[in-house]
CSV table of C-alpha atoms in Angstrom, one decimal:
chain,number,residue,atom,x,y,z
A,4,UNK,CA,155.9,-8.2,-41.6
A,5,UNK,CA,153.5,-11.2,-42.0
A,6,UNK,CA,154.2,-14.4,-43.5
A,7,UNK,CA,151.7,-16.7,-44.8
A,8,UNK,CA,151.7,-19.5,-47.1
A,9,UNK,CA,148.5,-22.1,-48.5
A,10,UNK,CA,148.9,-25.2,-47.2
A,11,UNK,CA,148.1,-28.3,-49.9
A,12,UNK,CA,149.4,-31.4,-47.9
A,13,UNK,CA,150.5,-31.7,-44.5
A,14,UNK,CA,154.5,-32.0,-46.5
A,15,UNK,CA,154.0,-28.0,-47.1
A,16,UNK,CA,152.8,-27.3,-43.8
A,17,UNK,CA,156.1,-29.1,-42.4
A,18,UNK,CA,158.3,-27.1,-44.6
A,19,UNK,CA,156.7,-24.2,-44.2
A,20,UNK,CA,156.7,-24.1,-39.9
A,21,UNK,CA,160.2,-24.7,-40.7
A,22,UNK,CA,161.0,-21.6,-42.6
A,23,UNK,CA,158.9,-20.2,-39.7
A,24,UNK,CA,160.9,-21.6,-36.9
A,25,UNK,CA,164.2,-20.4,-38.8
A,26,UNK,CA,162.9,-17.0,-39.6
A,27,UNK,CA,162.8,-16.8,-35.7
A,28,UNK,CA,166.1,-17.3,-34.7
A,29,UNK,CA,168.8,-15.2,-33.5
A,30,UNK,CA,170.2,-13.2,-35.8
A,31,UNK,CA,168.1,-15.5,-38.9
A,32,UNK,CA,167.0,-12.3,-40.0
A,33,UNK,CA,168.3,-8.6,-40.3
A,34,UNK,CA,166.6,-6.2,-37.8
A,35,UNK,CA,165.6,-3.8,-41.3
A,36,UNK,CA,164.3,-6.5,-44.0
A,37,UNK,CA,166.6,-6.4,-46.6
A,38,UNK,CA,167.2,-10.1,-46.4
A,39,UNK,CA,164.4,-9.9,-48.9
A,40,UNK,CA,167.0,-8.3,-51.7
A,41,UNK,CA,170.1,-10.3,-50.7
A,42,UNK,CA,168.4,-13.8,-51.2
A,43,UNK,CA,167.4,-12.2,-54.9
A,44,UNK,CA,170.9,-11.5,-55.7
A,45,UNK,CA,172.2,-14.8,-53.9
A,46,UNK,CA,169.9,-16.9,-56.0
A,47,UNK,CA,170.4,-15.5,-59.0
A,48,UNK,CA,174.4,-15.9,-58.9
A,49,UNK,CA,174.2,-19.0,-56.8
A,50,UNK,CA,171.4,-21.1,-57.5
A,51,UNK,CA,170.9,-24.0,-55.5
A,52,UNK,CA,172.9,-22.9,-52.9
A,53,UNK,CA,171.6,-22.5,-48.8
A,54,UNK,CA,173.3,-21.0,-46.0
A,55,UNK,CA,172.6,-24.2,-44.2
A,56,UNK,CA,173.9,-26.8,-46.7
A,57,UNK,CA,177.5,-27.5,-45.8
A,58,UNK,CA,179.5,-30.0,-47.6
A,59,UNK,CA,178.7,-31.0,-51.6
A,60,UNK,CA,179.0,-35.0,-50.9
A,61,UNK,CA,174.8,-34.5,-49.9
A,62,UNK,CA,174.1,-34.0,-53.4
A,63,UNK,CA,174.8,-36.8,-54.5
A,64,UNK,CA,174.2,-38.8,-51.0
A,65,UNK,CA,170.9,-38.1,-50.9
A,66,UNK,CA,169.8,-38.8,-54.6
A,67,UNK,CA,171.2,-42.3,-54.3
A,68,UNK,CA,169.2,-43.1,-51.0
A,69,UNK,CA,166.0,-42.2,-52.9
A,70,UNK,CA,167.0,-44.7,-55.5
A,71,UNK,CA,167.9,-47.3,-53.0
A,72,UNK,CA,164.5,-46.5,-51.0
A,73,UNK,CA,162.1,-46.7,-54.1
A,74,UNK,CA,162.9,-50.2,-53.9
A,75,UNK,CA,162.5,-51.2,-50.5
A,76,UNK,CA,158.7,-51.5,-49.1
A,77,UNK,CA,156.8,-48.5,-47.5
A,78,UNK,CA,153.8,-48.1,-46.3
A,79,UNK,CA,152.7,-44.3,-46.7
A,80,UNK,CA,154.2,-41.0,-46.5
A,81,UNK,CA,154.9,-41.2,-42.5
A,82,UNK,CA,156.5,-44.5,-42.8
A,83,UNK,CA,159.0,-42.8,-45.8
A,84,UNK,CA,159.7,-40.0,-43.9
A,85,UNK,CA,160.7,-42.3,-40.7
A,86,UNK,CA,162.8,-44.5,-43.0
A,87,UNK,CA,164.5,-41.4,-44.5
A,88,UNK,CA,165.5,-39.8,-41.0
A,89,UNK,CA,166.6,-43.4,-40.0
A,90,UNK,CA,168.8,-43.8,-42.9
A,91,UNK,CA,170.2,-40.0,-42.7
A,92,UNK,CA,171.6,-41.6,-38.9
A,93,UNK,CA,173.3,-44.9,-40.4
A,94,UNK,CA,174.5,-42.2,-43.1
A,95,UNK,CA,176.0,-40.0,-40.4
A,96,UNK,CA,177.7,-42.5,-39.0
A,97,UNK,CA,179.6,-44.1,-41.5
A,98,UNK,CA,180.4,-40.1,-42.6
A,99,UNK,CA,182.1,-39.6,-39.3
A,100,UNK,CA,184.1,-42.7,-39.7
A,101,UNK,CA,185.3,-42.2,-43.1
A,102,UNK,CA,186.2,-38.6,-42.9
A,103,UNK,CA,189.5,-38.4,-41.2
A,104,UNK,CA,188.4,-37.2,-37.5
A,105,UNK,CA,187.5,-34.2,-39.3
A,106,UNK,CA,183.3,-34.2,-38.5
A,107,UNK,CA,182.8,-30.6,-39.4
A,108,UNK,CA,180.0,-29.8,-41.9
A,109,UNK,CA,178.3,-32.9,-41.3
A,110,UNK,CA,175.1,-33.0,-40.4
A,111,UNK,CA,174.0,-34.1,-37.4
A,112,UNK,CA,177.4,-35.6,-36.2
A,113,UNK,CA,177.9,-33.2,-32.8
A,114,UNK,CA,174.3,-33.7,-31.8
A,115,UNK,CA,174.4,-37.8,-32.4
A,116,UNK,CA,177.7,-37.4,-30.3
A,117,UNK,CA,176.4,-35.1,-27.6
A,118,UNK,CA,173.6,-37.2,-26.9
A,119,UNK,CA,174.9,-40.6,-27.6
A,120,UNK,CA,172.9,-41.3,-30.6
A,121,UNK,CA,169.3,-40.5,-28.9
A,122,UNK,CA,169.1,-37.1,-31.1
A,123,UNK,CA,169.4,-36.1,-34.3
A,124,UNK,CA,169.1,-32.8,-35.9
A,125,UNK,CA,165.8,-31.2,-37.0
A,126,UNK,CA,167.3,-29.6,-40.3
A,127,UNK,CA,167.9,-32.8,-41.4
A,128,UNK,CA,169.5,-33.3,-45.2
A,129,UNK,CA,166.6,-34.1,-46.8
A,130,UNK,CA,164.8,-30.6,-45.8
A,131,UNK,CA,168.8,-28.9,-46.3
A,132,UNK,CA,169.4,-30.1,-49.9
A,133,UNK,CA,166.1,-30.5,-51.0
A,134,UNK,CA,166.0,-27.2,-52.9
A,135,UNK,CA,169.3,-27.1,-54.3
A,136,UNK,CA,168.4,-30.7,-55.8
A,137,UNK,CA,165.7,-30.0,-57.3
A,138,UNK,CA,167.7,-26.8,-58.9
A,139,UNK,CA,170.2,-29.4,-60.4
A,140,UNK,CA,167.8,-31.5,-61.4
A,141,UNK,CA,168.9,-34.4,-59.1
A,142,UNK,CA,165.3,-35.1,-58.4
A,143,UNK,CA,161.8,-33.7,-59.0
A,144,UNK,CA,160.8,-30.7,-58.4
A,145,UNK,CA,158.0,-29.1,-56.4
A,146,UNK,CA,157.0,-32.2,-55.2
A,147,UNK,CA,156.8,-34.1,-51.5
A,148,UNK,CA,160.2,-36.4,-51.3
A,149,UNK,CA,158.3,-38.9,-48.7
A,150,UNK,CA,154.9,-39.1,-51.2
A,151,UNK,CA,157.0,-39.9,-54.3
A,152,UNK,CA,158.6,-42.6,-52.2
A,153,UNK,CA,156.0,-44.0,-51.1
A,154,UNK,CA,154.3,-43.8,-54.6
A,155,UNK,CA,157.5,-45.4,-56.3
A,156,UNK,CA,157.8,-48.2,-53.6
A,157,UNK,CA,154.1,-49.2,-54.4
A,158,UNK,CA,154.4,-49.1,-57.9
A,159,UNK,CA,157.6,-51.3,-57.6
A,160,UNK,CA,156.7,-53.9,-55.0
A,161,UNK,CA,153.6,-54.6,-57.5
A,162,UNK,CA,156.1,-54.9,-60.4
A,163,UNK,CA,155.7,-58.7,-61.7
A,164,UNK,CA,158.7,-60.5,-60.3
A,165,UNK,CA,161.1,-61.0,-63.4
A,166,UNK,CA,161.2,-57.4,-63.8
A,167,UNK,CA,162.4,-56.1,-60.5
A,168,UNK,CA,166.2,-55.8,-60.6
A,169,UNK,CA,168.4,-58.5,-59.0
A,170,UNK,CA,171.9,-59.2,-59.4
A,171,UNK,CA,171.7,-61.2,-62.4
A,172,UNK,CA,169.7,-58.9,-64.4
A,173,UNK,CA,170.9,-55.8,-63.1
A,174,UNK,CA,169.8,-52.3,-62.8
A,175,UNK,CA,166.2,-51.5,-63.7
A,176,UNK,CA,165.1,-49.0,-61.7
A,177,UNK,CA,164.7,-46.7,-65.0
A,178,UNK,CA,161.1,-49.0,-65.3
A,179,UNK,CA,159.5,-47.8,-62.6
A,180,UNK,CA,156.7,-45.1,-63.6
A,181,UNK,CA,157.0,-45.2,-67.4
A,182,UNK,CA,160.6,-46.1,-67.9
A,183,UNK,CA,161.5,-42.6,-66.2
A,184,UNK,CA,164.3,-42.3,-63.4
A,185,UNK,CA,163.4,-39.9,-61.1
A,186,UNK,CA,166.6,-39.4,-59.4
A,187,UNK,CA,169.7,-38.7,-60.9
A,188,UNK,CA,172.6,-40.2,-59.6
A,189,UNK,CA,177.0,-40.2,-60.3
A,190,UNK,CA,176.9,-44.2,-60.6
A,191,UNK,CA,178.7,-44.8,-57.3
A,192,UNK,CA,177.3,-47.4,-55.3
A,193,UNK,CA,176.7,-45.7,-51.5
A,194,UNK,CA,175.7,-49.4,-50.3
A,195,UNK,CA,172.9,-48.0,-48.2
A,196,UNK,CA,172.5,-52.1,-46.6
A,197,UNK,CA,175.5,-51.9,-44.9
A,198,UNK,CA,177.8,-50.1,-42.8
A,199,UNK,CA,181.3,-49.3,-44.5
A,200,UNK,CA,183.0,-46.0,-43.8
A,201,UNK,CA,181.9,-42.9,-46.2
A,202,UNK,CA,184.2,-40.2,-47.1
A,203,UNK,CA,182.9,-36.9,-47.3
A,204,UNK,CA,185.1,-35.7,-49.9
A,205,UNK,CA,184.1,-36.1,-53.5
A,206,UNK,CA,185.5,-38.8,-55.6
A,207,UNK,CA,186.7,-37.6,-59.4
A,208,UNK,CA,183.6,-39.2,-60.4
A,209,UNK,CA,181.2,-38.0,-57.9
A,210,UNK,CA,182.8,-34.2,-58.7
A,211,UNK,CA,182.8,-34.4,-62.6
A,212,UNK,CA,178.9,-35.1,-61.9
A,213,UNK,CA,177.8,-32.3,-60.0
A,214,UNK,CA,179.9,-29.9,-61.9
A,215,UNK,CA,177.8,-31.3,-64.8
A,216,UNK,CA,174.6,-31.1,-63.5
A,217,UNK,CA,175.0,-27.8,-61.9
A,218,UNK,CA,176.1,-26.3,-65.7
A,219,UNK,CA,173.7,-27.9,-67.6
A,220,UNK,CA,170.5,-27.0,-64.8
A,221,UNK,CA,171.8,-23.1,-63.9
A,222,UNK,CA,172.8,-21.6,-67.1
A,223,UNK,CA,173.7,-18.0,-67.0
A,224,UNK,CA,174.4,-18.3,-63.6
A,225,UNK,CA,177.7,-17.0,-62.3
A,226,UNK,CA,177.9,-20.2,-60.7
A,227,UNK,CA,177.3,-22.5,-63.9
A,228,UNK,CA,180.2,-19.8,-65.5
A,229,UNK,CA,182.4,-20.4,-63.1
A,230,UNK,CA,182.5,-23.8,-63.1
A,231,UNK,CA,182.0,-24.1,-66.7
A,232,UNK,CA,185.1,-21.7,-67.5
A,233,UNK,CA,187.3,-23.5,-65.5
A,234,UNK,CA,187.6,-20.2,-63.0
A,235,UNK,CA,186.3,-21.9,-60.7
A,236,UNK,CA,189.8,-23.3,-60.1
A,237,UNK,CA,191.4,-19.7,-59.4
A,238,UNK,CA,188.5,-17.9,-57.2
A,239,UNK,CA,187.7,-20.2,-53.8
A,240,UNK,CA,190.7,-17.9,-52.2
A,241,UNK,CA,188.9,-14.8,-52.3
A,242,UNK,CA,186.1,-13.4,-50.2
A,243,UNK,CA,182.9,-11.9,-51.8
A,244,UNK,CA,184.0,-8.4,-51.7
A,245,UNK,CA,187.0,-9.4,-53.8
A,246,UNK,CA,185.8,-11.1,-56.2
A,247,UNK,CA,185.9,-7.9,-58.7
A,248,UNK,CA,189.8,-8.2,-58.7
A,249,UNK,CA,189.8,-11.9,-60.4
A,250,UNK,CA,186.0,-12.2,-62.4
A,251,UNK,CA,186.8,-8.3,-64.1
A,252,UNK,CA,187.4,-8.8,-67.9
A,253,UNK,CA,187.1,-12.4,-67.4
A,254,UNK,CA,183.4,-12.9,-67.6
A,255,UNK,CA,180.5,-11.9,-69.4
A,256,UNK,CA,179.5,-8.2,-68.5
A,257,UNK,CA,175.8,-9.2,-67.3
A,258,UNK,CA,177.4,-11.4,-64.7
A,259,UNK,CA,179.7,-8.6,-63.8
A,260,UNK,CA,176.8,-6.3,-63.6
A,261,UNK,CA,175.0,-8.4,-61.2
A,262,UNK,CA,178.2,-8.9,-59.1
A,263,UNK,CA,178.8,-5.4,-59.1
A,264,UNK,CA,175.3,-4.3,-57.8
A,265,UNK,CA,174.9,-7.1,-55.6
A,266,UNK,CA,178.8,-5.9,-53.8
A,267,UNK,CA,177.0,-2.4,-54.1
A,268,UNK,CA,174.2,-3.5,-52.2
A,269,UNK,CA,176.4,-5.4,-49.5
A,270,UNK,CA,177.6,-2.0,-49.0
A,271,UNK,CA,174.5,0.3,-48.5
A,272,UNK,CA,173.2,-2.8,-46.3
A,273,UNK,CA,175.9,-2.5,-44.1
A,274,UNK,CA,175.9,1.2,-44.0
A,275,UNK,CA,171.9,1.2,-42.6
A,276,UNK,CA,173.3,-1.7,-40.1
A,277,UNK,CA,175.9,0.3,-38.7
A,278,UNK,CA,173.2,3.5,-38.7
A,279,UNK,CA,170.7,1.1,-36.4
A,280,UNK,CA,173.7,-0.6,-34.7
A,281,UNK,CA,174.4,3.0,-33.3
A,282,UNK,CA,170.7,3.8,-32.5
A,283,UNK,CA,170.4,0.6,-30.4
A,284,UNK,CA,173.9,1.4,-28.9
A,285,UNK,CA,173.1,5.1,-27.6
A,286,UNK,CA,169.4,3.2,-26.4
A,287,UNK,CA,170.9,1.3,-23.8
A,288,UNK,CA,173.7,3.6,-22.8
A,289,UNK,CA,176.8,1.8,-24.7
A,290,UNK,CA,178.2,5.2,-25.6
A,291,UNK,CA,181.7,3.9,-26.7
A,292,UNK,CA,180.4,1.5,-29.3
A,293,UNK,CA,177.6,4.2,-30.6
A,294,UNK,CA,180.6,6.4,-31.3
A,295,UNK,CA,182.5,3.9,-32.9
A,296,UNK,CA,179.7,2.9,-35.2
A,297,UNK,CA,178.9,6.7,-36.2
A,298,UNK,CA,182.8,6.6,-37.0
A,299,UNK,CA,182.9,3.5,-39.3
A,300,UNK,CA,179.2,5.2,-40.8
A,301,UNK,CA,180.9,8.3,-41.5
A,302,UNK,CA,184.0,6.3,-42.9
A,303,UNK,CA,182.1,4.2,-45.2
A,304,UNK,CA,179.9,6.8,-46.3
A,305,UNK,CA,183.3,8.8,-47.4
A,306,UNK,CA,185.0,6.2,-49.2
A,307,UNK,CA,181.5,4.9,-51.0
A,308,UNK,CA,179.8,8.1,-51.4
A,309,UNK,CA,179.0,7.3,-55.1
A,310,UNK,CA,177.9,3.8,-54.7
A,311,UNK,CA,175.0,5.2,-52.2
A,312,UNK,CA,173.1,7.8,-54.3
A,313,UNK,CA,169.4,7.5,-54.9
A,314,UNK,CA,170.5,6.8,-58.7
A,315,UNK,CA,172.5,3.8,-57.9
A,316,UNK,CA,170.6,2.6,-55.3
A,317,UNK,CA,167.6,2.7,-57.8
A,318,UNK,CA,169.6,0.8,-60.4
A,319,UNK,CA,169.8,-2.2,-57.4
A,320,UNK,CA,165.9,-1.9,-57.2
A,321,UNK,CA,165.4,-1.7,-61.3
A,322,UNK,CA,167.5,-5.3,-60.8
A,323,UNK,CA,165.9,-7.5,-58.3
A,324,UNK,CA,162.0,-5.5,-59.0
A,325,UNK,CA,160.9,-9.1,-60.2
A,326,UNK,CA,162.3,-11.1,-57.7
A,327,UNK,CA,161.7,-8.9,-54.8
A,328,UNK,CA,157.6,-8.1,-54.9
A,329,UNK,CA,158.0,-6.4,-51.0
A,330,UNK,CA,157.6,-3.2,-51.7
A,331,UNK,CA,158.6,-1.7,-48.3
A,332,UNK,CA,161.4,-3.5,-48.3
A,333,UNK,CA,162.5,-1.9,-51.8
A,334,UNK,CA,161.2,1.9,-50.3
A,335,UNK,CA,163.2,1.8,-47.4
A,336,UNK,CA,166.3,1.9,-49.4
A,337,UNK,CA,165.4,4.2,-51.8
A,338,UNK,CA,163.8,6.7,-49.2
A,339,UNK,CA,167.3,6.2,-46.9
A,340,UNK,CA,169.5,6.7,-50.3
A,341,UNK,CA,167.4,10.5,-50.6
A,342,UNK,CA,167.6,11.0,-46.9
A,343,UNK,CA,171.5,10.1,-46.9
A,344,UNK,CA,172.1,12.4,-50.2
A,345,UNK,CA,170.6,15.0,-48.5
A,346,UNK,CA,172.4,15.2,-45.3
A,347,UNK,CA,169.4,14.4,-43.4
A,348,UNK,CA,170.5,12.2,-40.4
A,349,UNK,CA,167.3,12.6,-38.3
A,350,UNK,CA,165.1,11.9,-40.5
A,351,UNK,CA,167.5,8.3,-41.7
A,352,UNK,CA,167.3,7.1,-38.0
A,353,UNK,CA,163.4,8.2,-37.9
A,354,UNK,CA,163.1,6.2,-40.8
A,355,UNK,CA,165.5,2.9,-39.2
A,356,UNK,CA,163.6,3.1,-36.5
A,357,UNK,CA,159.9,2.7,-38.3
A,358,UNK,CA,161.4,0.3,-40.5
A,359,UNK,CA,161.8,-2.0,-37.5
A,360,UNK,CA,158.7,-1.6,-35.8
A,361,UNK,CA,157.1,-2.9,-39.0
A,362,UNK,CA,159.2,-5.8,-39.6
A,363,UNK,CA,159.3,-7.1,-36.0
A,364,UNK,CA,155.9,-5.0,-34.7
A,365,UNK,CA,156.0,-3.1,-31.1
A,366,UNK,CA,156.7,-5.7,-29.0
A,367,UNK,CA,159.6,-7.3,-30.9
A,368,UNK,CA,161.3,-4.3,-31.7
A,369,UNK,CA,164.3,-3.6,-29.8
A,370,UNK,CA,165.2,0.0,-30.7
A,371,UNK,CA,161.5,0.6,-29.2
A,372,UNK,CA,161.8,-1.6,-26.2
A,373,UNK,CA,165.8,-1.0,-25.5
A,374,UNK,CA,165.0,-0.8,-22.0
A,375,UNK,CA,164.6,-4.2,-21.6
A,376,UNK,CA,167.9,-5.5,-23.1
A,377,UNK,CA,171.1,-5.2,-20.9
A,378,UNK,CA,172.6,-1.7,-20.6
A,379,UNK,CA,176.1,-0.9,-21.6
A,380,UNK,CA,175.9,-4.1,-24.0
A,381,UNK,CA,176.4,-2.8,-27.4
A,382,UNK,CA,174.6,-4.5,-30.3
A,383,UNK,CA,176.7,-6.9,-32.8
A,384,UNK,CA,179.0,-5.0,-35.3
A,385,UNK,CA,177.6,-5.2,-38.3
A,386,UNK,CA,179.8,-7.0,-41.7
A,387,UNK,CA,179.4,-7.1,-44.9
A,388,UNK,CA,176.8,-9.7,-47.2
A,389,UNK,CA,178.3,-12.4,-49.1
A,390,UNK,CA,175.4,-13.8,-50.6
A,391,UNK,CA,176.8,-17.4,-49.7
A,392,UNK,CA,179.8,-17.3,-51.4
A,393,UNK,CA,182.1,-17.1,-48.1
A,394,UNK,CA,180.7,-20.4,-46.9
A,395,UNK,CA,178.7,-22.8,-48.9
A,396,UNK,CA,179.6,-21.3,-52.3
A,397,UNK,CA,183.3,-21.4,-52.1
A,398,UNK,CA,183.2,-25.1,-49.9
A,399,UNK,CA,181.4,-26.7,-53.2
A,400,UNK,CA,183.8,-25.2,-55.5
A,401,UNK,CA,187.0,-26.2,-53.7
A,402,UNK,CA,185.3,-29.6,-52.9
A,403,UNK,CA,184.7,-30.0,-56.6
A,404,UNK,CA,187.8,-28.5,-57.7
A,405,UNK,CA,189.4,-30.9,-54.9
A,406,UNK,CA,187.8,-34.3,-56.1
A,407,UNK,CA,188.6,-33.5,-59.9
A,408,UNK,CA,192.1,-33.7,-58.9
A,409,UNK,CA,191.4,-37.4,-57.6
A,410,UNK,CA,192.1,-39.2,-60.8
């Protein structure tokens, strides 16, 4: 598979060696390509949402630094993006003293406390919630954050005197470019000047917000549903595969539909996973684990037999055919589901095996080049897709659900 992009600024080049370096990381992406279909039906229930985001207190952190920045003097687009990354640090710090000893999901805080506050993180917040802001409409979209910065702090440090905000007169950012506020934010004041502990958890006000923003900028989402219906409240126990027990009869039968097809999918995904799971297995002599995995592919073959025919598996490609516009990618499945149907288990791991070799190419692929991986150590067992619900999804909602309580 190649990858390429245009590059307009040096912003999109950034971002885009960043998707790059990410696509190249262990386990970043599935040995077959079918992340391709998985991040269609991801961002069409869940919208905004990233596998690396981790808490929802970002959303409405990083908003509110804009606002504070636009305001201050910068230079250029280097200087905002230095100023940003500096800020994020202070930002992390005060996060780790306000949350309760309990650092997880904040970004940054192991790496600033592994090396004593000489490193940061490369996925920094700014790159993490970028998207998923400009989804809720928190700030502009398709844009580069550091430009507009820099372009709103010029505009606002030539602003004659009596109309720049001070305490007297208070707030006036709205005048800066045409009486337009670029960034939305809850009306808590963050005090970016100074140092007072931040707790990571959302405040009532801070969670009534986002829930807002979220329904209002993703409708007919089964995210902006969920929250909007109030189910939101009963579903952050379940896991992605159960959903269907609490969200059947209770919402609208398109968002069923595309749960249904995406669970459907998570299924026949795994299935092929298993399949090359056990190819890579016999390849470097872990004969245990390759019979293991020909078990749980004859199991859940068996107990989803009807879920895997080349008709269903062509109603999952009739879904995502506009999102997805690989074409290989939307073959592979439909060739296995024939191949399957039929019985036809050489030709399936004929097919696993090409499928590879064209994702990765020769050298990269390790069913092809098994030899040099360790013998006798059996490749990871494949699980299910959750399409971001297990982690991000479902820590948003609870988070939400959480700081609404906080009245």
């Amino acid at each position: 598979m190649e990858i390429g992009f245009v590059s307009f600024n040096q912003e999109a080049l950034n971002r885009a060696n960043k998707v790059m370096k990410l696509l190249q990381g262990q386990g970043a992406i599935d040995e077959l390509g079918l992340g391709r279909i998985r991040d269609a039906f991801s961002n069409t229930m869940f919208p905004g949402m990233s596998v690396l985001q981790t808490h929802a207190k970002y959303f409405l952190l990083m908003p509110a630094l804009y606002v504070y920045l636009e305001k201050t003097r910068i230079a250029d687009v280097r200087e905002a993006r230095a100023i940003v990354r500096e800020q994020e640090i202070k930002m992390t710090y005060r996060l780790i003293e306000g949350s309760s000893k309990d650092t997880t999901g904040i970004i940054g805080a192991d790496m600033l406390k592994e090396s004593r506050g000489t490193k940061y993180v490369k996925y920094d917040p700014a790159y993490v919630y970028q998207a998923g802001m400009e989804t809720y409409g928190l700030i502009p979209s398709g844009g580069n954050i550091y430009a507009t910065l820099a372009e709103r702090s010029a505009i606002y440090q030539n602003m004659p005197r009596k109309h720049k905000g001070n305490e007297d007169s208070g707030d006036d950012s709205d005048d800066l470019t045409g009486n337009r506020q670029l960034f939305k934010v809850c009306g808590v004041d963050y005090d970016f000047s100074h140092r007072e502990p931040l707790d990571i958890k959302l405040t009532h006000q801070e969670a009534e917000f986002l829930k807002n923003r979220i329904i209002r900028n993703t409708p007919g989402s089964l995210l902006s549903y969920l929250l909007d219906s109030g189910l939101y409240e009963n579903v952050t126990d379940y896991f992605f595969e159960d959903l269907g027990i609490i969200l059947q009869d209770r919402i609208p039968e398109k968002l069923y539909q595309t749960y249904s097809l995406a669970l459907r999918f998570s299924r026949f995904a795994c299935l092929l996973r298993i399949r090359y799971a056990m190819l890579y297995d016999i390849a470097v002599g872990a004969e245990e684990a390759a019979s293991a995995e020909d078990s749980k592919f004859n199991v859940m073959l068996s107990d989803y037999k009807g879920e895997f025919t080349p008709d269903a598996i062509e109603e999952i490609v009739r879904f995502v055919s506009s999102r997805v516009t690989e074409e290989s990618c939307k073959l592979f499945i439909k060739k296995s589901a024939v191949l399957i149907a039929d019985g036809n288990s050489e030709e399936l791991d004929r097919q696993i095996v090409l499928r590879e070799k064209t994702i990765k190419g020769l050298k990269r692929s390790k069913l092809i080049n098994a030899k040099e991986f360790e013998r006798g150590k059996p490749f990871e067992s494949p699980t299910m897709m959750a399409y971001r619900w297990n982690t991000i999804v479902r820590t948003m909602l609870t988070e939400i659900k959480e700081g609404i309580k906080n009245e």
